[in-house]
N, CA, C and O of each residue as an XYZ file, in Angstrom:
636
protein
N      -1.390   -230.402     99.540
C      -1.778   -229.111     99.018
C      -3.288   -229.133     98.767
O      -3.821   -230.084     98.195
N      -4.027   -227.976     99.245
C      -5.659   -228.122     99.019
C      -5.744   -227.113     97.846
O      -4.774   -226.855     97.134
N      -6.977   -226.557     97.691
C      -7.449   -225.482     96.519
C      -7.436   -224.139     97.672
O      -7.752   -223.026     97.251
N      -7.164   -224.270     98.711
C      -7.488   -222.925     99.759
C      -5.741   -222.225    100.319
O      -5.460   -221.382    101.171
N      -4.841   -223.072     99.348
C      -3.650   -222.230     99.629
C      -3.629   -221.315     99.142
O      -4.631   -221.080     98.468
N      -2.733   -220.445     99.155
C      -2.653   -218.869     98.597
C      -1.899   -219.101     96.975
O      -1.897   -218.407     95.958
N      -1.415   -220.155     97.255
C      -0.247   -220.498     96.152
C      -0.861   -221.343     94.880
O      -0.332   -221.572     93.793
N      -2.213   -221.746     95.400
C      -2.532   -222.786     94.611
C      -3.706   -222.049     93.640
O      -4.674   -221.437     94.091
N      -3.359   -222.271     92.006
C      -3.991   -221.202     91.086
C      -5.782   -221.593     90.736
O      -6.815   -220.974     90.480
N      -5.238   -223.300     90.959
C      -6.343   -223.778     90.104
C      -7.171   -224.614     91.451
O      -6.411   -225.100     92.289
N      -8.592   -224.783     91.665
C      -9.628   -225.556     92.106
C     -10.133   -226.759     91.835
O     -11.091   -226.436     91.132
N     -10.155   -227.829     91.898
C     -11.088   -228.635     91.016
C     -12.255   -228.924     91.604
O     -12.550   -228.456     92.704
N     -13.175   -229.875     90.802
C     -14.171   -230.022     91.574
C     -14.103   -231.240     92.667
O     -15.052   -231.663     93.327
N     -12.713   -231.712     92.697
C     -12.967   -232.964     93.510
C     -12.646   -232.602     94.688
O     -13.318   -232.982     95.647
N     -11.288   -231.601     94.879
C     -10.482   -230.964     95.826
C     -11.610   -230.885     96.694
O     -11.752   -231.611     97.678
N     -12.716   -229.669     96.194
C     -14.148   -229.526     97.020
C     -15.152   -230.325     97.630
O     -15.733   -230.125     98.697
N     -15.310   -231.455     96.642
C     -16.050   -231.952     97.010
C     -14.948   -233.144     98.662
O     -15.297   -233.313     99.830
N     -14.015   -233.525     98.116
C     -13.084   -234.289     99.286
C     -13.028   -233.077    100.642
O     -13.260   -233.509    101.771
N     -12.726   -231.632    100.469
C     -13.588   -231.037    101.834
C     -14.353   -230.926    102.292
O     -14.420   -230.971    103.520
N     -15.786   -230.626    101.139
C     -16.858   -231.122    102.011
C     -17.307   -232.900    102.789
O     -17.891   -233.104    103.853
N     -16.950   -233.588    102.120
C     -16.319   -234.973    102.712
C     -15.785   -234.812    104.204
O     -16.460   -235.120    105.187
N     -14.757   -234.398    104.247
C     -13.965   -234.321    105.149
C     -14.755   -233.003    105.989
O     -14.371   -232.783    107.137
N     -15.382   -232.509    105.654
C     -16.423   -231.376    107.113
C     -17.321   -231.214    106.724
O     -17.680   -230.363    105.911
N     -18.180   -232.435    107.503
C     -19.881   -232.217    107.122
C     -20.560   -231.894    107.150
O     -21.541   -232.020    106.417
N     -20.297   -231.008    108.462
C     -20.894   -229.688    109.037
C     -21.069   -228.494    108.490
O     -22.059   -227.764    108.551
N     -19.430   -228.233    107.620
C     -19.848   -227.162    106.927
C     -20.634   -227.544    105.963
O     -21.587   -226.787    105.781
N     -20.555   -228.696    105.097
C     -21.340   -229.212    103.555
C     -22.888   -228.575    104.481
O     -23.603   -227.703    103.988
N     -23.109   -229.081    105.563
C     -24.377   -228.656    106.080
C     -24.877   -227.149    106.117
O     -25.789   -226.643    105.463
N     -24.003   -226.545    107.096
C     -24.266   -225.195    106.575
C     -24.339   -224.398    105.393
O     -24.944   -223.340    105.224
N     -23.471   -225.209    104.415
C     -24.018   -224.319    103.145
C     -24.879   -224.947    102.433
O     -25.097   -224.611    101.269
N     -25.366   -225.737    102.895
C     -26.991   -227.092    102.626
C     -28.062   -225.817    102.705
O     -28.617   -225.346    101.712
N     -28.282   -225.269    104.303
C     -28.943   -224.530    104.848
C     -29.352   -223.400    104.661
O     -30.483   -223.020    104.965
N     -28.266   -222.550    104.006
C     -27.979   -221.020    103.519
C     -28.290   -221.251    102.111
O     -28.804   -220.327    101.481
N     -28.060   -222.299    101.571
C     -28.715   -222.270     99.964
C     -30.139   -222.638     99.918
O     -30.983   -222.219     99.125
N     -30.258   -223.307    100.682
C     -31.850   -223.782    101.061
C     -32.736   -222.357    101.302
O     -33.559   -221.931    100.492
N     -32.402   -221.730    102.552
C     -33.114   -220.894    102.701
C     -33.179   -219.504    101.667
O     -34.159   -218.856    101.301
N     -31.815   -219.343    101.381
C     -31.793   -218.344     99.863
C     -32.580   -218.784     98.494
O     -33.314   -218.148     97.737
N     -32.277   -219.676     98.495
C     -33.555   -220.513     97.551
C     -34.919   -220.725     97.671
O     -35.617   -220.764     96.659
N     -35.553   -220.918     99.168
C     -36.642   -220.899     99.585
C     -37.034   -218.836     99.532
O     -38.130   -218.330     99.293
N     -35.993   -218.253     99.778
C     -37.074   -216.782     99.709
C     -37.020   -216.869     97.923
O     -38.197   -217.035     97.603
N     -36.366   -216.836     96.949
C     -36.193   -217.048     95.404
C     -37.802   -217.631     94.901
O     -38.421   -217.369     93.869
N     -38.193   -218.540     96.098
C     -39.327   -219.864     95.546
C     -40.432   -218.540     95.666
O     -41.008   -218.061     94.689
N     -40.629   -217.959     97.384
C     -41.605   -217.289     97.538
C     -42.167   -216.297     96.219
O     -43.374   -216.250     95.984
N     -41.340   -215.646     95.527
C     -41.038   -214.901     94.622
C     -41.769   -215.937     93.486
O     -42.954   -215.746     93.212
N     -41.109   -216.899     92.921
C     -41.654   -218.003     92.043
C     -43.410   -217.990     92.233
O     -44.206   -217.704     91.338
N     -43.733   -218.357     93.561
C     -44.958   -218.839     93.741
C     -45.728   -217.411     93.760
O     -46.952   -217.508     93.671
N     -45.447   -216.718     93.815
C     -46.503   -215.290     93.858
C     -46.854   -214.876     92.051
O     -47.850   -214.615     91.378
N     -45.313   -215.020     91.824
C     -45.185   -214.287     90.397
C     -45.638   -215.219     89.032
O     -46.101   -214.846     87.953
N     -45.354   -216.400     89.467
C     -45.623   -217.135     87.948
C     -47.340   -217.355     87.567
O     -47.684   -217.108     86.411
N     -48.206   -217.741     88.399
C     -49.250   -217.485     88.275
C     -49.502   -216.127     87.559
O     -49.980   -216.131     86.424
N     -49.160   -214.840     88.262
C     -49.327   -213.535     87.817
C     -49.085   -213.991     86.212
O     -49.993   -214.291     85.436
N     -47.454   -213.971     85.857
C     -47.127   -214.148     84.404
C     -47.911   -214.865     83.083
O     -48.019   -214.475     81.920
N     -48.381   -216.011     83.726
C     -49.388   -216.576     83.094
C     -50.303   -216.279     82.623
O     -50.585   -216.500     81.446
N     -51.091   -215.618     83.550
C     -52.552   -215.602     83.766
C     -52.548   -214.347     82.886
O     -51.824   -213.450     83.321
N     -53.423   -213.999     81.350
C     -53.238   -213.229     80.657
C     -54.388   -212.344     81.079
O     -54.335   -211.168     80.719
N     -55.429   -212.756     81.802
C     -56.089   -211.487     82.532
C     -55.822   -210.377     83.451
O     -56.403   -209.310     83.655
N     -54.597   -211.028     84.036
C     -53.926   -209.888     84.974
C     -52.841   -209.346     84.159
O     -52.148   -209.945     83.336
N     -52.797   -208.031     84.538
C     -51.874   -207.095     84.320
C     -50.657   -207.078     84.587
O     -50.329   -206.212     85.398
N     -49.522   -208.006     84.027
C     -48.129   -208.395     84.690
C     -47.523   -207.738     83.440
O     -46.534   -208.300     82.969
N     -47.871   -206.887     82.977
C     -46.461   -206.480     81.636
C     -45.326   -206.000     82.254
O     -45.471   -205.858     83.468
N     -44.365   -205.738     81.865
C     -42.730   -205.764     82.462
C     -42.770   -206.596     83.748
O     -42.162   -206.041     84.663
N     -43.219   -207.557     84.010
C     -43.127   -208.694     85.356
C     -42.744   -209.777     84.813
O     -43.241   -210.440     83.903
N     -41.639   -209.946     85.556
C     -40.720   -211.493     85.496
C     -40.146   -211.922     86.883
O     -40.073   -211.220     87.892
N     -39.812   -213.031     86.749
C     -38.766   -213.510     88.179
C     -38.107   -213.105     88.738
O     -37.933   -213.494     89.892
N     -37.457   -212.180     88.228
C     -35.941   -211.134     88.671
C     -36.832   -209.630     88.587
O     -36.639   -209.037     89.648
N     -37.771   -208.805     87.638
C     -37.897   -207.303     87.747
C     -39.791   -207.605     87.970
O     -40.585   -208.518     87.745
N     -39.811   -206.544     88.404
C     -39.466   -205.604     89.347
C     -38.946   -206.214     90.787
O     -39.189   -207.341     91.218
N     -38.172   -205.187     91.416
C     -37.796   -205.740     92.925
C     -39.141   -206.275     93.793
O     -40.208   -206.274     93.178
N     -39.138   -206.664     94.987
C     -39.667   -207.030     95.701
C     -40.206   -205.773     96.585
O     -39.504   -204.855     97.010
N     -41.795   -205.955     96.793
C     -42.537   -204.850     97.358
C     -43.468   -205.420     98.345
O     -43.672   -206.612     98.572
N     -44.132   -204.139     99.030
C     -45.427   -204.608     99.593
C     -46.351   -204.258     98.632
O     -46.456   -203.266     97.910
N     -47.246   -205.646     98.814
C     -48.166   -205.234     98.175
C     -49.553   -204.275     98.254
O     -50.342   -203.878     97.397
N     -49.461   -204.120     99.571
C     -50.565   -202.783     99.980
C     -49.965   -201.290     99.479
O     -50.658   -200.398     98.990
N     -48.582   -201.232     99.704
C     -48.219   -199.973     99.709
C     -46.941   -200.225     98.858
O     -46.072   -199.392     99.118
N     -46.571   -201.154     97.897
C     -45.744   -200.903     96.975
C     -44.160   -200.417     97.115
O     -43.384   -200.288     96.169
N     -43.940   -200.239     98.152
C     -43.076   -199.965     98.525
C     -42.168   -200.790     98.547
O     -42.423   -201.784     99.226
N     -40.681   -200.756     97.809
C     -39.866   -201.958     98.024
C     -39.227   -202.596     99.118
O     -39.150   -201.875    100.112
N     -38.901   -203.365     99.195
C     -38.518   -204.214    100.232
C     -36.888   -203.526    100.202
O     -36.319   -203.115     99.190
N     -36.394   -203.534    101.457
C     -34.835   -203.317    101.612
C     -34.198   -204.069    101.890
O     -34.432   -204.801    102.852
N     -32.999   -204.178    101.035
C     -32.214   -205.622    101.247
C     -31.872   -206.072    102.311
O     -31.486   -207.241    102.321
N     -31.890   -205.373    103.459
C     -31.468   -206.109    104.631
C     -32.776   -206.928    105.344
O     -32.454   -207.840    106.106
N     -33.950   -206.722    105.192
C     -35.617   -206.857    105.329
C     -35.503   -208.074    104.698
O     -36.212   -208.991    105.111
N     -34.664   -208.285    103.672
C     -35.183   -209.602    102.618
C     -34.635   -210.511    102.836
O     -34.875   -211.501    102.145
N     -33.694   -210.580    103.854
C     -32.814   -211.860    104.537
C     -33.845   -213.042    105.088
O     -34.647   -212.822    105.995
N     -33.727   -214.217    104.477
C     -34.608   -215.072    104.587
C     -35.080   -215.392    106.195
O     -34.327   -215.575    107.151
N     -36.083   -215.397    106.186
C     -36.564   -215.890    108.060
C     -35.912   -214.437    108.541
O     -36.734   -213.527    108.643
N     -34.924   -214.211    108.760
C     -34.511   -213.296    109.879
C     -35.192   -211.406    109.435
O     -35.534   -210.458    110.142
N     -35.113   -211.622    107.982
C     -36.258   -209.972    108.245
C     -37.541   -210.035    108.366
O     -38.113   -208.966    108.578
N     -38.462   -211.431    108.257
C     -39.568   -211.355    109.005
C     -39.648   -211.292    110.339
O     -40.586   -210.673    110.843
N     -38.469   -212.058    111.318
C     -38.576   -211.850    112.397
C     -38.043   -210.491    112.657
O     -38.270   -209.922    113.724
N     -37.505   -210.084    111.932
C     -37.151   -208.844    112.378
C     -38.242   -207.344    112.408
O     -38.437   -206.546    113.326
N     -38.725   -207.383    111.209
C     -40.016   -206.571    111.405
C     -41.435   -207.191    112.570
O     -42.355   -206.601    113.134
N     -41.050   -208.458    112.530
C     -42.292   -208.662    113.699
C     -43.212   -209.129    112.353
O     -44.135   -209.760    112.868
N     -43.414   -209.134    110.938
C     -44.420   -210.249    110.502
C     -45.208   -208.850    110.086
O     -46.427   -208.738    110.210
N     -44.181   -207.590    109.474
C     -45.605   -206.437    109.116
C     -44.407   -205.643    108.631
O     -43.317   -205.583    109.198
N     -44.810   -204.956    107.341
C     -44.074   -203.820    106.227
C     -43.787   -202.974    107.641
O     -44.420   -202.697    108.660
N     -42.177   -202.679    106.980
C     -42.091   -201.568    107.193
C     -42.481   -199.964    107.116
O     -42.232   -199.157    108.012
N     -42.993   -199.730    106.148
C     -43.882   -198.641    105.895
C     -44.810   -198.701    105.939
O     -45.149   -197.526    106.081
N     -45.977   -199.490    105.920
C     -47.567   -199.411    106.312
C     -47.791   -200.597    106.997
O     -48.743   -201.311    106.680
N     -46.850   -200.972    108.118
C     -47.365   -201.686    108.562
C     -48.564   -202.528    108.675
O     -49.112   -202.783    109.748
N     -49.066   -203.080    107.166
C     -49.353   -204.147    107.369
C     -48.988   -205.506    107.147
O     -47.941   -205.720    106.535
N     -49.894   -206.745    107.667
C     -49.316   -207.882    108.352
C     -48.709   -208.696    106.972
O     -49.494   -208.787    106.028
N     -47.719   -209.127    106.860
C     -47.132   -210.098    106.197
C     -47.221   -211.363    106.322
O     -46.662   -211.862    107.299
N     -48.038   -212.354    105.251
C     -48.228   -213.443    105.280
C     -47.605   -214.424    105.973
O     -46.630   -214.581    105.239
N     -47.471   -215.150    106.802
C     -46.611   -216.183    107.596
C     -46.089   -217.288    106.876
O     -45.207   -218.060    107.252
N     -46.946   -217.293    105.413
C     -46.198   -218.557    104.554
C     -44.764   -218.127    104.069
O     -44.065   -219.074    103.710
N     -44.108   -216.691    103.979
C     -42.792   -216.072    103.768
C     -41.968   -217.076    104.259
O     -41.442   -217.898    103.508
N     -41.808   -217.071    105.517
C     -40.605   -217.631    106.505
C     -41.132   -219.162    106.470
O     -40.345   -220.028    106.853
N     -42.491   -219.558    106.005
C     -42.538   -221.416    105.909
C     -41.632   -221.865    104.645
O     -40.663   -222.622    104.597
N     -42.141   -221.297    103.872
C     -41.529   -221.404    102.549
C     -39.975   -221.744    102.768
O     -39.466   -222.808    102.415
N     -39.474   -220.971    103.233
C     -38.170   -220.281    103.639
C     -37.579   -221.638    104.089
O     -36.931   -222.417    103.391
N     -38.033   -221.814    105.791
C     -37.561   -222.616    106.353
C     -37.805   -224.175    106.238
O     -37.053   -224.962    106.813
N     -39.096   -224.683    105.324
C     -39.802   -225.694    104.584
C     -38.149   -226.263    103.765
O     -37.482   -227.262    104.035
N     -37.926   -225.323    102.861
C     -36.954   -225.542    102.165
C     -35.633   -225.651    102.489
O     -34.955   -226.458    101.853
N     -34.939   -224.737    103.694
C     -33.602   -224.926    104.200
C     -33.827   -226.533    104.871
O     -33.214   -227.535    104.501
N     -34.596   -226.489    105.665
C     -34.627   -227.916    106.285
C     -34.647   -229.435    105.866
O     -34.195   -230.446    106.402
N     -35.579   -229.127    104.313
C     -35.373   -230.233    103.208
C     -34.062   -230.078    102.367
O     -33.572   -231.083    101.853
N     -33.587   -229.079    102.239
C     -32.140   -229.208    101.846
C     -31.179   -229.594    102.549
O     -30.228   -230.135    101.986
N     -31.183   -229.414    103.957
C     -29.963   -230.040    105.039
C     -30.493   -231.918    104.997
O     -29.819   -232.892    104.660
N     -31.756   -231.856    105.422
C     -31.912   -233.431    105.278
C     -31.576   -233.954    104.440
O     -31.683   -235.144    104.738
N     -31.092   -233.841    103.215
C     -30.708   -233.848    101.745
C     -29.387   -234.220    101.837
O     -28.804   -235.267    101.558
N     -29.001   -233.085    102.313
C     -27.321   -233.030    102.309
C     -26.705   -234.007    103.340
O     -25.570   -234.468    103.225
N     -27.736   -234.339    104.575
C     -27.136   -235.113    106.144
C     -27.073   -236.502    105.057
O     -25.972   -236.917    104.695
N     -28.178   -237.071    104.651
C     -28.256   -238.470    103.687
C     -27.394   -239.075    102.677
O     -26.784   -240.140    102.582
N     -27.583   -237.810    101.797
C     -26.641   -237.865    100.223
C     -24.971   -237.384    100.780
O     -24.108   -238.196    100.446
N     -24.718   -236.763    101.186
C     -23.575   -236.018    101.147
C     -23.643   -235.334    100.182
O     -24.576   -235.118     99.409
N     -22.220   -234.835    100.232
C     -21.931   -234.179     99.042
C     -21.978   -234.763     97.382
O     -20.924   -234.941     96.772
N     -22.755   -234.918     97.017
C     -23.231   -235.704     95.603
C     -23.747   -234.857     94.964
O     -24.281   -233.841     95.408
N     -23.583   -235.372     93.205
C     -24.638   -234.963     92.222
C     -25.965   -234.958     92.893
O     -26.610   -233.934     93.119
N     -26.486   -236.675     93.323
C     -27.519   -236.752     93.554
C     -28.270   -235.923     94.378
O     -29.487   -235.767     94.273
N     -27.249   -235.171     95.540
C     -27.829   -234.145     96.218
C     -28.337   -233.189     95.538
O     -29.513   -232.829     95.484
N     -27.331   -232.737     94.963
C     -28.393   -231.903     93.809
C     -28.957   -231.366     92.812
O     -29.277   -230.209     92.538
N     -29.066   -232.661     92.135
C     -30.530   -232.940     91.777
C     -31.726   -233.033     92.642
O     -32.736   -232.413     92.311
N     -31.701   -234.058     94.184
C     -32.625   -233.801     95.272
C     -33.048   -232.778     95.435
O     -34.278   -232.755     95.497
N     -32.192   -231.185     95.617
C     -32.570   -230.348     95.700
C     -33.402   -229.778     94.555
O     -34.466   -229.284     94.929
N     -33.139   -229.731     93.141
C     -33.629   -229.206     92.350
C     -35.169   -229.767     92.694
O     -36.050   -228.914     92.801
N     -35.460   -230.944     92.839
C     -36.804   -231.827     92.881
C     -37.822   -231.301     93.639
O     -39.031   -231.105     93.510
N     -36.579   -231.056     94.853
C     -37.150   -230.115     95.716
C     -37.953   -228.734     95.523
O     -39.162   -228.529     95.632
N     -37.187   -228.088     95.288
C     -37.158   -226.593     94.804
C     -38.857   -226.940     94.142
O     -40.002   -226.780     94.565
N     -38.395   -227.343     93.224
C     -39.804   -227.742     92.122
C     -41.063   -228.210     92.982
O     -42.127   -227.621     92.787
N     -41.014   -229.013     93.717
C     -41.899   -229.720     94.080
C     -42.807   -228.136     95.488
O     -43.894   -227.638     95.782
N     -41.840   -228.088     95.715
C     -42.413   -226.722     97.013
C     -43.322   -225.632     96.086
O     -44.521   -225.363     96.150
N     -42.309   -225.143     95.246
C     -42.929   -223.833     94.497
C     -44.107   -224.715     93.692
O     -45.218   -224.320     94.045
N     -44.170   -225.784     92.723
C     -45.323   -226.061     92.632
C     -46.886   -226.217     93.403
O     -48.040   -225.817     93.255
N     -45.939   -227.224     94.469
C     -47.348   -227.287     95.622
C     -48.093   -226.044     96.501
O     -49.103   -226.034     97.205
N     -47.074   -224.963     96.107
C     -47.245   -223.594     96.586
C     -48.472   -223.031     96.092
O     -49.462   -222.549     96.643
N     -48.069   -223.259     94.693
C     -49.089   -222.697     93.384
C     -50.219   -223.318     93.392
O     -51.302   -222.754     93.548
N     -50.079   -224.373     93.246
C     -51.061   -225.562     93.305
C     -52.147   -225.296     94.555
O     -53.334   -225.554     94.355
N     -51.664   -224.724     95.973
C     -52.733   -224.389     96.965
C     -53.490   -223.529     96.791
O     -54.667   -223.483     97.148
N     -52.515   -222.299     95.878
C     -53.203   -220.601     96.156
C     -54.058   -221.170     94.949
O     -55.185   -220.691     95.077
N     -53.997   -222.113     93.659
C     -54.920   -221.836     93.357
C     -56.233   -222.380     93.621
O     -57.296   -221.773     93.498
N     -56.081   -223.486     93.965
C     -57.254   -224.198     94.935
C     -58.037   -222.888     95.812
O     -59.096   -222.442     95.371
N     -57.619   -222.504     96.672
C     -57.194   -221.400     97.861
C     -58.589   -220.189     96.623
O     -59.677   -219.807     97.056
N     -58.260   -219.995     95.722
C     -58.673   -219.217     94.938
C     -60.234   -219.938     94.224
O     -61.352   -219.423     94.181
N     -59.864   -221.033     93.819
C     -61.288   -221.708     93.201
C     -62.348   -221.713     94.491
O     -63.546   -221.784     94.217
N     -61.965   -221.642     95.806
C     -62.335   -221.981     97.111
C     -62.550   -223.276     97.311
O     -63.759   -223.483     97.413
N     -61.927   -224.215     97.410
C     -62.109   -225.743     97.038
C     -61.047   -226.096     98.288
O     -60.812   -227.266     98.590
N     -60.374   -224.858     99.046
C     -59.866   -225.435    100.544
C     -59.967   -223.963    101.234
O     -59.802   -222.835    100.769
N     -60.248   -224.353    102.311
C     -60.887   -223.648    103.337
C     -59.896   -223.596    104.580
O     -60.235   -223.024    105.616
């Protein structure tokens, strides 16, 4: 009897973890899809927390979660189907939908930076705690070094 019968009320966590065990492929694919859902989450991180901080800029009602996601030339929000990690940049071609202008290319690095360090994660560790925690390290370590460039990027100290 698994946790995926119709009959069966309760889940545990081992049931899960002994399927992902037993199909590594999928443990992989959902390595990948959390990676990259997490990597557009980071992009968001790395734009906004600087903002929050920084008491010279104007971020009042700005947090991690509000306001939605916009362009920033034309303010205009992003539409949820647009915000699908990697695939609505390729899908607009790398430019807003409404004022077409160009959208940074670090979007979809970020993105795919992170799905790819999360599958390598998951191919090594398996299904483990330690995986993720790896990931969390991860997560951290990207959106920091993110921050860490733009502000360099900003002092002009990289070119």
């Amino acid at each position: 009897m698994n946790c995926f019968e119709v009959s069966t009320v309760t889940c545990t966590a081992s049931t899960v973890l002994f399927f992902f065990q037993e199909h590594l492929y999928f443990w992989l694919i959902i390595a990948a899809l959390m990676g990259l859902s997490l990597g557009s989450f980071l992009n968001v991180v790395i734009y906004r927390l600087p903002l929050m901080r920084d008491k010279a800029q104007d971020a009042s009602g700005m947090n991690l979660l509000l306001p939605r996601s916009h362009c920033p030339q034309c303010e205009q929000h992003i539409w949820a189907r647009d915000n699908i990690p990697v695939v609505g940049y390729l899908r607009l071609r790398g430019r807003c939908r409404q004022c077409q202008t160009p959208i940074s290319a670090r979007y979809p690095l970020v993105e795919l930076l992170s799905g790819c360090l999360c599958v390598l994660c998951a191919w090594f560790l398996g299904p483990t705690w330690q995986c993720l925690l790896a990931w969390l390290l991860i997560w951290f370590g990207i959106a920091a070094s993110f921050i860490l460039w733009d502000k360099r990027a900003a002092d002009g100290e990289v070119s």
